[in-house]
Coordinates of C-alpha atoms in Angstrom, one line a residue:
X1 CA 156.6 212.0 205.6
X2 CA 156.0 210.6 202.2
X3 CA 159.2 209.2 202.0
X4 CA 159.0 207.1 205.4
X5 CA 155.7 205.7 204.2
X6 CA 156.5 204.9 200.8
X7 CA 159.7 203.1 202.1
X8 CA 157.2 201.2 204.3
X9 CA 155.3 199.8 201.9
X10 CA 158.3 199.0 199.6
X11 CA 160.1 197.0 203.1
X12 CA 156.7 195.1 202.9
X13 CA 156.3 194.3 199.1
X14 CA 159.6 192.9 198.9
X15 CA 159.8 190.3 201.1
X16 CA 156.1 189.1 200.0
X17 CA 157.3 189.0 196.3
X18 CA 160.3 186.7 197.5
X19 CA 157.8 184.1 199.8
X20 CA 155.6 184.1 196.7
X21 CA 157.2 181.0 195.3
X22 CA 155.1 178.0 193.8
X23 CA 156.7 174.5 192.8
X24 CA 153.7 172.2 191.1
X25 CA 152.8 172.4 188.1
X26 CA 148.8 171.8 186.9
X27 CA 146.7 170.4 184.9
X28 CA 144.2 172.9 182.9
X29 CA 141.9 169.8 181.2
X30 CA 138.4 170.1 181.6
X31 CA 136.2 172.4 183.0
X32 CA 137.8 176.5 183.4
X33 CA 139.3 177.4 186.5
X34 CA 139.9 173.8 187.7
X35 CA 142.9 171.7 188.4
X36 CA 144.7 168.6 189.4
X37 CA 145.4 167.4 193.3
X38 CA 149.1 167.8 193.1
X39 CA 151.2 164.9 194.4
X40 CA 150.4 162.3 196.9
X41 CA 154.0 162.7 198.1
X42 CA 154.0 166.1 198.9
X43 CA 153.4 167.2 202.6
X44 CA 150.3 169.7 203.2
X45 CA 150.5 173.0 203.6
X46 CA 153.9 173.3 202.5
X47 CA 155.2 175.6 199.7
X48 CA 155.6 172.7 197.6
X49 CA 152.0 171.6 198.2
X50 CA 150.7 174.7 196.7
X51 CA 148.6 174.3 193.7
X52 CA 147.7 178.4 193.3
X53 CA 149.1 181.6 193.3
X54 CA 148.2 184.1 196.5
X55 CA 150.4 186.4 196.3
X56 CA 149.7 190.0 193.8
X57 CA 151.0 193.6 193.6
X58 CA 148.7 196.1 192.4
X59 CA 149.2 199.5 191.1
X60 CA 145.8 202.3 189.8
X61 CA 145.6 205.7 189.4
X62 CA 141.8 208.2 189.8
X63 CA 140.3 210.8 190.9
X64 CA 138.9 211.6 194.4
X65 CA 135.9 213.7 194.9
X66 CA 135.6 215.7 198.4
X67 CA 131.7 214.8 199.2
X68 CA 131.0 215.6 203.0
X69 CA 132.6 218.4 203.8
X70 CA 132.3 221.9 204.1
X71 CA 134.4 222.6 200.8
X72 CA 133.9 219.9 198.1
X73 CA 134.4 219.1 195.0
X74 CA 130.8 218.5 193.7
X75 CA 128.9 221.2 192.9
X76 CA 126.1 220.6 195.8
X77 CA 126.1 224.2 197.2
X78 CA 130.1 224.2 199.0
X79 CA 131.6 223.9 195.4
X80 CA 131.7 223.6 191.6
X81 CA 133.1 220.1 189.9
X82 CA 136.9 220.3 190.7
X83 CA 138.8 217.1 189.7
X84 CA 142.0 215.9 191.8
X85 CA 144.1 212.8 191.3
X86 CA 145.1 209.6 192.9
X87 CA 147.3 206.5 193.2
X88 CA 147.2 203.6 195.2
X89 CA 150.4 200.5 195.4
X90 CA 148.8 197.7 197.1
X91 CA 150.5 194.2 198.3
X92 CA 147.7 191.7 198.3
X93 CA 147.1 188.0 199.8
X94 CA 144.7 185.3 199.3
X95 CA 143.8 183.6 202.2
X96 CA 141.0 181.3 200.7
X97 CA 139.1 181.5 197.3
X98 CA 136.6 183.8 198.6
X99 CA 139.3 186.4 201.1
X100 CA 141.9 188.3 201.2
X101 CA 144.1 191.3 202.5
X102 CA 145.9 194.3 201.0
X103 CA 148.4 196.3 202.6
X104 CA 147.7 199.6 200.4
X105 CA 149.6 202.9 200.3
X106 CA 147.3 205.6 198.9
X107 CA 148.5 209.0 197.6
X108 CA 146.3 212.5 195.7
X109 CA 145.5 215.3 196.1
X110 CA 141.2 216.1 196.5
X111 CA 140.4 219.7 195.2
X112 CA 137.1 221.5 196.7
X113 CA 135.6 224.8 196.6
X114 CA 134.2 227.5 193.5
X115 CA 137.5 227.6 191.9
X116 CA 141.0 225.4 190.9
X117 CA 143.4 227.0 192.8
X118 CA 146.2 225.5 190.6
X119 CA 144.9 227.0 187.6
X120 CA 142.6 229.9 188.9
X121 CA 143.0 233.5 190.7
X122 CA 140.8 234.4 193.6
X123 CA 138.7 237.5 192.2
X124 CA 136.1 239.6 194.2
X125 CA 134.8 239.2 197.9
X126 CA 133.0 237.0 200.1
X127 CA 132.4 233.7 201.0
X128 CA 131.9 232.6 197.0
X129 CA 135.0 232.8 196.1
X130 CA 136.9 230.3 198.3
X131 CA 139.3 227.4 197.3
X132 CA 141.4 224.6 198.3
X133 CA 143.2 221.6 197.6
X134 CA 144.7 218.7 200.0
X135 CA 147.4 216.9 199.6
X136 CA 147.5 213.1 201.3
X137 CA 149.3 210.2 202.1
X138 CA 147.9 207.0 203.4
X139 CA 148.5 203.1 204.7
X140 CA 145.8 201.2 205.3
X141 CA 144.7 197.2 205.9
X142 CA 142.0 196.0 203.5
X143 CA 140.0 193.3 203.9
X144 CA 138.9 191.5 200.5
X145 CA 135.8 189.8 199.7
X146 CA 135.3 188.3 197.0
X147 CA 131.5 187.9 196.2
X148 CA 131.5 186.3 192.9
X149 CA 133.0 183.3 194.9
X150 CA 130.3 183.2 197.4
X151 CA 127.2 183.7 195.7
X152 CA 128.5 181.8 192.1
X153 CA 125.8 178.7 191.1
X154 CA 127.8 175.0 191.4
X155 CA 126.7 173.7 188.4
X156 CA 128.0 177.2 186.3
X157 CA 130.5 175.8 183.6
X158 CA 131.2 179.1 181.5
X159 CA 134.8 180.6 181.8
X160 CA 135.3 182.6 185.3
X161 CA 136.8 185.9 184.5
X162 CA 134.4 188.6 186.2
X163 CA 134.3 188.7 190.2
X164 CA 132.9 191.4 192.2
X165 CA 134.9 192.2 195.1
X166 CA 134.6 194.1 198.3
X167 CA 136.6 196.0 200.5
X168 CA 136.5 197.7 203.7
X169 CA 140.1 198.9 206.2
X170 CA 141.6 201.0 208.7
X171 CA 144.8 202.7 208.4
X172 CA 146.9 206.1 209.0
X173 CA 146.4 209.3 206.7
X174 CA 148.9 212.2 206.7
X175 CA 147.9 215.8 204.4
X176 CA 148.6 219.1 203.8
X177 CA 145.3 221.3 203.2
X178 CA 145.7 224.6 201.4
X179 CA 143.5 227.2 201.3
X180 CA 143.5 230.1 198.7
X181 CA 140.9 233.4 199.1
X182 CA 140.9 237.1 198.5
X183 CA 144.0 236.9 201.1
X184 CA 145.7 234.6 198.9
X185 CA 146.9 231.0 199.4
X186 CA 148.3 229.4 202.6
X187 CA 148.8 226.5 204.3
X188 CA 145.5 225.7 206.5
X189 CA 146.3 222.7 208.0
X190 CA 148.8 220.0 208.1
X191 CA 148.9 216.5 210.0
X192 CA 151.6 213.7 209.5
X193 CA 150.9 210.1 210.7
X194 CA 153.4 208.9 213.1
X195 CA 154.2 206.0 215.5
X196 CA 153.5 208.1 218.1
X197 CA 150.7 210.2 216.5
X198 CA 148.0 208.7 214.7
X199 CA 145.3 210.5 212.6
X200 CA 143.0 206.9 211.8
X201 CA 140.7 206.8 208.9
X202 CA 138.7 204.7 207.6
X203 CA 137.8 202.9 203.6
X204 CA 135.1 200.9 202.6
X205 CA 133.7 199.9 199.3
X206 CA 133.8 197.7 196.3
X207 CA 135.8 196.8 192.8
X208 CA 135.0 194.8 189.5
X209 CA 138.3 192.8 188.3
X210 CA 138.4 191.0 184.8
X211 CA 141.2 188.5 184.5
X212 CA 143.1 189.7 181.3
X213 CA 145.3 187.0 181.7
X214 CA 147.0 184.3 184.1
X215 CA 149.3 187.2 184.7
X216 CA 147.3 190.1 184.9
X217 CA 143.8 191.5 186.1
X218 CA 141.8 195.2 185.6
X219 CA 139.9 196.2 188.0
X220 CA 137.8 199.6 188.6
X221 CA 137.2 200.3 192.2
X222 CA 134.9 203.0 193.5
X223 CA 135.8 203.6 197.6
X224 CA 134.1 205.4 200.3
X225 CA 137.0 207.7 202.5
X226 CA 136.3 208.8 206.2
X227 CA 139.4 211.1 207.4
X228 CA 137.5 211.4 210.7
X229 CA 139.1 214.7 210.8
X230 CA 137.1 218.3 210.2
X231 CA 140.6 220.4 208.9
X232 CA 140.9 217.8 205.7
X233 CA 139.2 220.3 203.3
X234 CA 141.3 223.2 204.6
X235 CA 138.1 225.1 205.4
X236 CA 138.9 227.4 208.7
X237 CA 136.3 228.7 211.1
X238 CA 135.2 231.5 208.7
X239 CA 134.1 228.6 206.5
X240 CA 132.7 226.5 208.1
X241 CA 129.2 225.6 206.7
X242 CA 128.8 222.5 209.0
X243 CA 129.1 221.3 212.7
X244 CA 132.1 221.4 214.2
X245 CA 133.8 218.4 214.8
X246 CA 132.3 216.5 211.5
X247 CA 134.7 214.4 209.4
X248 CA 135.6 215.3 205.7
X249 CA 134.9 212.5 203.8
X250 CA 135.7 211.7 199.7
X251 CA 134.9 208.8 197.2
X252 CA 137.8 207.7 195.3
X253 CA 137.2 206.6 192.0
X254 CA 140.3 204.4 190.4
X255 CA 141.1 202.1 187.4
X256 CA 144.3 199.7 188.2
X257 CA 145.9 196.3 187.3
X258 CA 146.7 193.8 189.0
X259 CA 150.2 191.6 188.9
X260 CA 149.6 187.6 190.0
X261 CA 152.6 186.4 191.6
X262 CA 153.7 182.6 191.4
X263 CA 155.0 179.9 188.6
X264 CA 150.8 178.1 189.3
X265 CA 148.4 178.3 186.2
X266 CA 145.9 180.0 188.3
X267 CA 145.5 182.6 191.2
X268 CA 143.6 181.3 194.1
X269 CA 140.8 184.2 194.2
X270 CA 140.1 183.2 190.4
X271 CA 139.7 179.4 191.4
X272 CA 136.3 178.0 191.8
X273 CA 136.1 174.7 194.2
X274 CA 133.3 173.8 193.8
X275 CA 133.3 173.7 190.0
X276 CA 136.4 171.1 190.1
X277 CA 134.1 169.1 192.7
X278 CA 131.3 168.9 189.9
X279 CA 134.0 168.4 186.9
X280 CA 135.6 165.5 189.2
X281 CA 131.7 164.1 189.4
X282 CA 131.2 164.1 185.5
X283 CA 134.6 162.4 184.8
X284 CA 133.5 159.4 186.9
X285 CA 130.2 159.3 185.2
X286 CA 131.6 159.2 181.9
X287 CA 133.7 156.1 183.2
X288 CA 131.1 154.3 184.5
X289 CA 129.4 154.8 180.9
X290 CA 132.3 152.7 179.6
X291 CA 131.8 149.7 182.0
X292 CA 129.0 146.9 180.0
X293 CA 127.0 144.7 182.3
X294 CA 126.0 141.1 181.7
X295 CA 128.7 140.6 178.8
X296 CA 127.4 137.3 178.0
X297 CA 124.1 137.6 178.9
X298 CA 121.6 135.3 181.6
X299 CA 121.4 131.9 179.5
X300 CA 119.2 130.2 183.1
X301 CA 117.4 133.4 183.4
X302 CA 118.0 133.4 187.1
X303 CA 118.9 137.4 187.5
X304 CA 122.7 136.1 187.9
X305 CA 124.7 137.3 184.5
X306 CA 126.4 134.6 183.5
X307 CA 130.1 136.2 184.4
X308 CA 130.0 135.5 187.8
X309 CA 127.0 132.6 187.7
X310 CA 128.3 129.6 189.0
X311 CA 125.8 127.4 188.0
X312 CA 124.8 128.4 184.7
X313 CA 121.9 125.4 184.5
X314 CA 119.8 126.9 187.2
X315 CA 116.0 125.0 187.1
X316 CA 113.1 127.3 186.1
X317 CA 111.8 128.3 189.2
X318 CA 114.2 127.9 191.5
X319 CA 116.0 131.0 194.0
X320 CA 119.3 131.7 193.9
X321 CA 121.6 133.2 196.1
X322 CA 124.3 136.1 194.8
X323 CA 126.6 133.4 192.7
X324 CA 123.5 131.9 190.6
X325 CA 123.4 128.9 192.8
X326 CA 120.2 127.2 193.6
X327 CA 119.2 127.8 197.6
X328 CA 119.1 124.8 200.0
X329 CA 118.2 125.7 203.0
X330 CA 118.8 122.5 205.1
X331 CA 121.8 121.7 203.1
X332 CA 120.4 118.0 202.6
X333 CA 121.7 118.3 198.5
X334 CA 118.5 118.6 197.6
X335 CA 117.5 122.0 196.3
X336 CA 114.8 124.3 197.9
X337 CA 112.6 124.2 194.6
X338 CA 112.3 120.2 195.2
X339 CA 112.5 119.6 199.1
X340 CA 109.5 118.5 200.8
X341 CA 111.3 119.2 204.0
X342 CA 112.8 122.8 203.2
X343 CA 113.6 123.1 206.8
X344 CA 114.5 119.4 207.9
X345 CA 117.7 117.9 206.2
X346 CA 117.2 114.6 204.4
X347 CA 118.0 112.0 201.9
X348 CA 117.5 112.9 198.3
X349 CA 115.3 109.3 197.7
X350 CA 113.0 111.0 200.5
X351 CA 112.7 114.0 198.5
X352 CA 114.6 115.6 200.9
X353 CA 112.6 114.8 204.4
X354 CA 113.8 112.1 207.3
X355 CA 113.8 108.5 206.6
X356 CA 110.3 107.7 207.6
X357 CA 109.1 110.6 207.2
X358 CA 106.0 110.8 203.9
X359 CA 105.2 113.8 202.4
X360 CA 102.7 114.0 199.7
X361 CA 101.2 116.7 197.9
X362 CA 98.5 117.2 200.2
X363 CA 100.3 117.6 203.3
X364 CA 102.1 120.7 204.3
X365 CA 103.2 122.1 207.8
X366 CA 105.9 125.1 207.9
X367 CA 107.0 126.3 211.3
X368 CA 108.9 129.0 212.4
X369 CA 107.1 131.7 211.1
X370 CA 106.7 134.2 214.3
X371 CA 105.6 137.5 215.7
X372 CA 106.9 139.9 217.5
X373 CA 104.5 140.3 220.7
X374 CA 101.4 142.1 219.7
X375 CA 102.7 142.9 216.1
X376 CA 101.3 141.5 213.1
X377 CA 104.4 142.9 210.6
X378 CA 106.3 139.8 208.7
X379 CA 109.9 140.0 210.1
X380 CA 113.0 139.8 207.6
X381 CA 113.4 136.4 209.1
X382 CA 110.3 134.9 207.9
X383 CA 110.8 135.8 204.1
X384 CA 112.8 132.8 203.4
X385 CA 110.4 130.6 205.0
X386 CA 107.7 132.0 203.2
X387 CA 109.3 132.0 199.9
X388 CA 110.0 128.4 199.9
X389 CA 105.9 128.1 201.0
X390 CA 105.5 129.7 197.7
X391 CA 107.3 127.9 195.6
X392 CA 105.9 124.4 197.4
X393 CA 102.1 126.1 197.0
X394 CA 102.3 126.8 193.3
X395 CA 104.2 123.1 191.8
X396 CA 101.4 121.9 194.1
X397 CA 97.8 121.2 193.3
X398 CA 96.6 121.1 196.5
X399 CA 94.6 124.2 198.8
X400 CA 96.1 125.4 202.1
X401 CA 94.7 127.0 205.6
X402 CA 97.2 129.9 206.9
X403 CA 96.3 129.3 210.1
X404 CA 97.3 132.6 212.9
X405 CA 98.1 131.7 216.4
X406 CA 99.0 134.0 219.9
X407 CA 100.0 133.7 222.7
X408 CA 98.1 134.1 226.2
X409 CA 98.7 137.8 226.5
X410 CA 96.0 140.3 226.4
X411 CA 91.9 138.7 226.1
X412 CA 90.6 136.2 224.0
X413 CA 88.8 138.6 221.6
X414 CA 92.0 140.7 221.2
X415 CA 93.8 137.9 220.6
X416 CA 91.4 136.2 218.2
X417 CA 91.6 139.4 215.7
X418 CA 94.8 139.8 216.4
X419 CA 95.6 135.8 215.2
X420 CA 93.2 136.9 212.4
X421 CA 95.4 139.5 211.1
X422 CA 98.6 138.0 211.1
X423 CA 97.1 135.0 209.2
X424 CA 95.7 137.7 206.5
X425 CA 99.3 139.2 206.1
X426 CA 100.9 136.1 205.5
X427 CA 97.9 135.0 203.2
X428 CA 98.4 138.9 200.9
X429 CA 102.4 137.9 201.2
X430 CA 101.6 134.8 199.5
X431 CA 99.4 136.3 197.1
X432 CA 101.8 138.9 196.1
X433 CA 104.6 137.0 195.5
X434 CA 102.9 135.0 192.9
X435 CA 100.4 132.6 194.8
X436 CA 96.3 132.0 193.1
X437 CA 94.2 133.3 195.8
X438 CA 91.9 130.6 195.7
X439 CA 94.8 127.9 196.9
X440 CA 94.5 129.9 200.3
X441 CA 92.3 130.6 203.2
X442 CA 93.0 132.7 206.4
X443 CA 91.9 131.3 209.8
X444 CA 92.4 133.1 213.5
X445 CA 92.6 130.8 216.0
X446 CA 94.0 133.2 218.6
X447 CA 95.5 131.5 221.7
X448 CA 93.2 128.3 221.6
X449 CA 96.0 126.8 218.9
X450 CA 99.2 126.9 221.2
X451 CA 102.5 125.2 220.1
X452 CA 102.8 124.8 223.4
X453 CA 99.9 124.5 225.5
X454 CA 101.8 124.7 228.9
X455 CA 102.5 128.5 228.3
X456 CA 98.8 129.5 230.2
X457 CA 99.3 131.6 231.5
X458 CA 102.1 133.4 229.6
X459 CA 104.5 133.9 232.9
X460 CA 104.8 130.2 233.6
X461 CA 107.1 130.0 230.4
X462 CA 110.4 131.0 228.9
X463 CA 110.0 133.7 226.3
X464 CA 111.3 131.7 223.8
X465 CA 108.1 129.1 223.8
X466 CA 105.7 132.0 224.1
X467 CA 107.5 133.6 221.2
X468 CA 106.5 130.1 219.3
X469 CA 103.5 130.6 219.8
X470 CA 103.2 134.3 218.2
X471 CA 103.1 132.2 214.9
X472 CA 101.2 131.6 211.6
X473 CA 101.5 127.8 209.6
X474 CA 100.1 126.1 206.6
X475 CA 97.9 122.9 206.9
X476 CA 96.5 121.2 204.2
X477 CA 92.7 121.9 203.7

């Protein structure tokens, strides 16, 4: 029996030591337990795209400790402190950075009752003087958990070399339980694990590893062992201190290395992802720090630096779009800054208005600036028009009426306070962007000001024209 399943084990750890093959080498700068993309050229999950080891083949040795039963080997009323022995030969896989599985044979012998029967004599009568010893072999799945990669803090930069892991598997268990009284020693009970005949048990529990080295980990495991099977102890009838039917069970304390398989810097439960994210994050930062802004300074003091201003003489005063250059609206050549038209193209000896057209500095009318219906929020549309109204309003020494307007919606109170409000938001806009307050003066006219009187009521009109009227202007005062 013990030589099928070690021969098992060994037909399974060889060909996973042959498909653990890496190609890429890595980069170890920066941060621990972080490394380079690999190359753009390879194909994904390929073995040449590989950038960690996954593959290991660990070996331990302990002692098991017969618990729930009715011989043990703790002195808890079925037995004094009897010490056994244990070895385990695992093949193991990483399937992420945070799982795993093993394929682990196990092999020891537990020892339970009031004396060693390797070393003792049965002496007197009675119940008191009963003991045993089992002999097993095991394969088993494991599932691996590794905790430290789940619950470790993102913005941790110390060396990674402690990870608590956790295990839990099913798997086949074969023993020989022996049983040694006033009658002497015999063989109590005996089961083999088969194809055909299964005895399933169960292991659960969990392991602290340290990474000695890119080659090499320790770990100390402590695991929890259901047989599911009463006879494990080699107690008969006459000793039975329990119910029937109840399954021995052991912990299984070992110490054991671990051998990382693979030409990669790193194994892939030892790498930490979300480290290299961070460490990738600080690199860029401390490029960035390189880069200097505004090289040559803003000699028009516009807000454009002067490497990418195209007009480096901008007037005092005057907006600018993203290249430095002074905004004309109407494209007349006349910038915004000195256009009495802003809106209206013109010739430059007209300050920018039609031929025939006078502006002075007492006379102002802006249109365009409109609502939506029964709204009085300035839309992103409007700030250009507004803007130029501020720069007009201040190089001019005159006072202004923002006059608020509706349309034929709704009453004539509503729409008188609601004319009232949109003239007092364009009126703070001003105001905030730079305007004196006592230049301007807010006046509701609700719909008794339309642009376009034919609009009453509202339905005999496009949408368009009763949009135009939803609107605030500037008249000289």
């Amino acid at each position: 029996m013990k030589v099928h399943l070690a021969s098992l084990v060994l037909a399974l750890a060889l060909p996973a030591g042959a498909f653990a093959q890496d190609s890429l080498a890595v980069a170890t700068e920066g941060y621990p337990n972080t490394f380079s993309s690999g190359s753009a050229n390879v194909a994904p999950f390929t073995q040449d795209s590989k950038r960690f080891n996954d593959w290991a083949i660990s070996v331990g040795a302990g002692v098991p400790l017969l618990y729930g039963s009715d011989l043990s080997s703790i002195n808890n009323g079925n037995g004094k402190n009897l010490f056994g022995y244990s070895a385990y030969l695992s093949v193991d896989k990483a399937i992420t950075h945070a799982f795993g599985l093993k394929l682990q044979y196990d092999r020891g012998e537990t020892r339970q009752g009031w004396f060693n029967t390797k070393t003792d004599d049965a002496t007197g009568v009675g119940y008191q003087n009963v003991g045993a010893r089992t002999q097993y072999d095991a394969v088993s799945l494991l599932g691996d958990i590794n905790f430290s990669s789940l619950l470790r803090r993102v913005d941790n930069k110390s060396p990674y070399r402690w990870a608590l892991h956790g295990y839990a598997g099913v798997g086949s268990i074969g023993y020989r339980a022996y049983v040694e009284d006033i009658a002497g020693q015999r063989l109590a009970a005996e089961v083999k694990p088969s194809l055909d005949k299964w005895s399933l048990f169960g292991q659960a529990g969990a392991g602290l590893k340290y990474n000695v080295s890119r080659r090499v980990d320790l770990e100390g495991r402590l695991m929890y062992v259901v047989t599911t099977d009463d006879s494990f102890d080699g107690a008969g009838p006459q000793y039975n201190a329990r119910e029937e039917q109840t399954s021995d069970n052991f912990f299984n304390a070992t110490l054991g290395l671990s051998f990382k398989l693979g030409k990669h810097q790193s194994h892939l439960m030892w790498h930490d992802p979300l480290q290299e994210i961070y460490y990738k994050l600080d690199v860029l930062a401390d490029q960035n720090q390189d880069i200097e802004v505004c090289k040559k300074g803003d000699a028009d003091n516009d807000g454009v630096c002067d490497d990418w201003d195209r007009q480096l003489d901008t007037p005092a005063g005057a907006r600018v779009d993203g290249a430095g250059v002074a905004l004309d609206t109407d494209l007349d050549g006349v910038i915004d800054l000195y256009d009495k038209c802003v809106t209206v193209p013109g010739p430059v000896e007209n300050n920018g208005c039609p031929t025939g057209m006078t502006i002075s500095d007492n006379t102002r009318v802006l249109e365009g600036i409109e609502f939506d219906l029964d709204s009085d929020r300035i839309l992103p549309s409007n700030t250009p028009i507004l803007n130029n109204a501020v720069n007009y309003i201040n190089t001019s020494g005159g006072t202004y009426n923002v006059v608020g307007g509706t349309d034929t919606r709704a009453s004539d109170a509503y729409n008188q306070r609601l004319s009232e409000r949109r003239a007092n938001t364009v009126k703070n806009y001003l105001i905030q962007n730079g305007v004196e307050s006592g230049k301007l003066n807010a006046i509701g006219r609700g719909e008794k000001d339309l642009k376009y009187p034919e609009c009453n009521p509202a339905t005999k009109c496009p949408e368009w024209k009763n949009r135009a009227n939803r609107r605030v202007y500037f008249e000289a005062r």
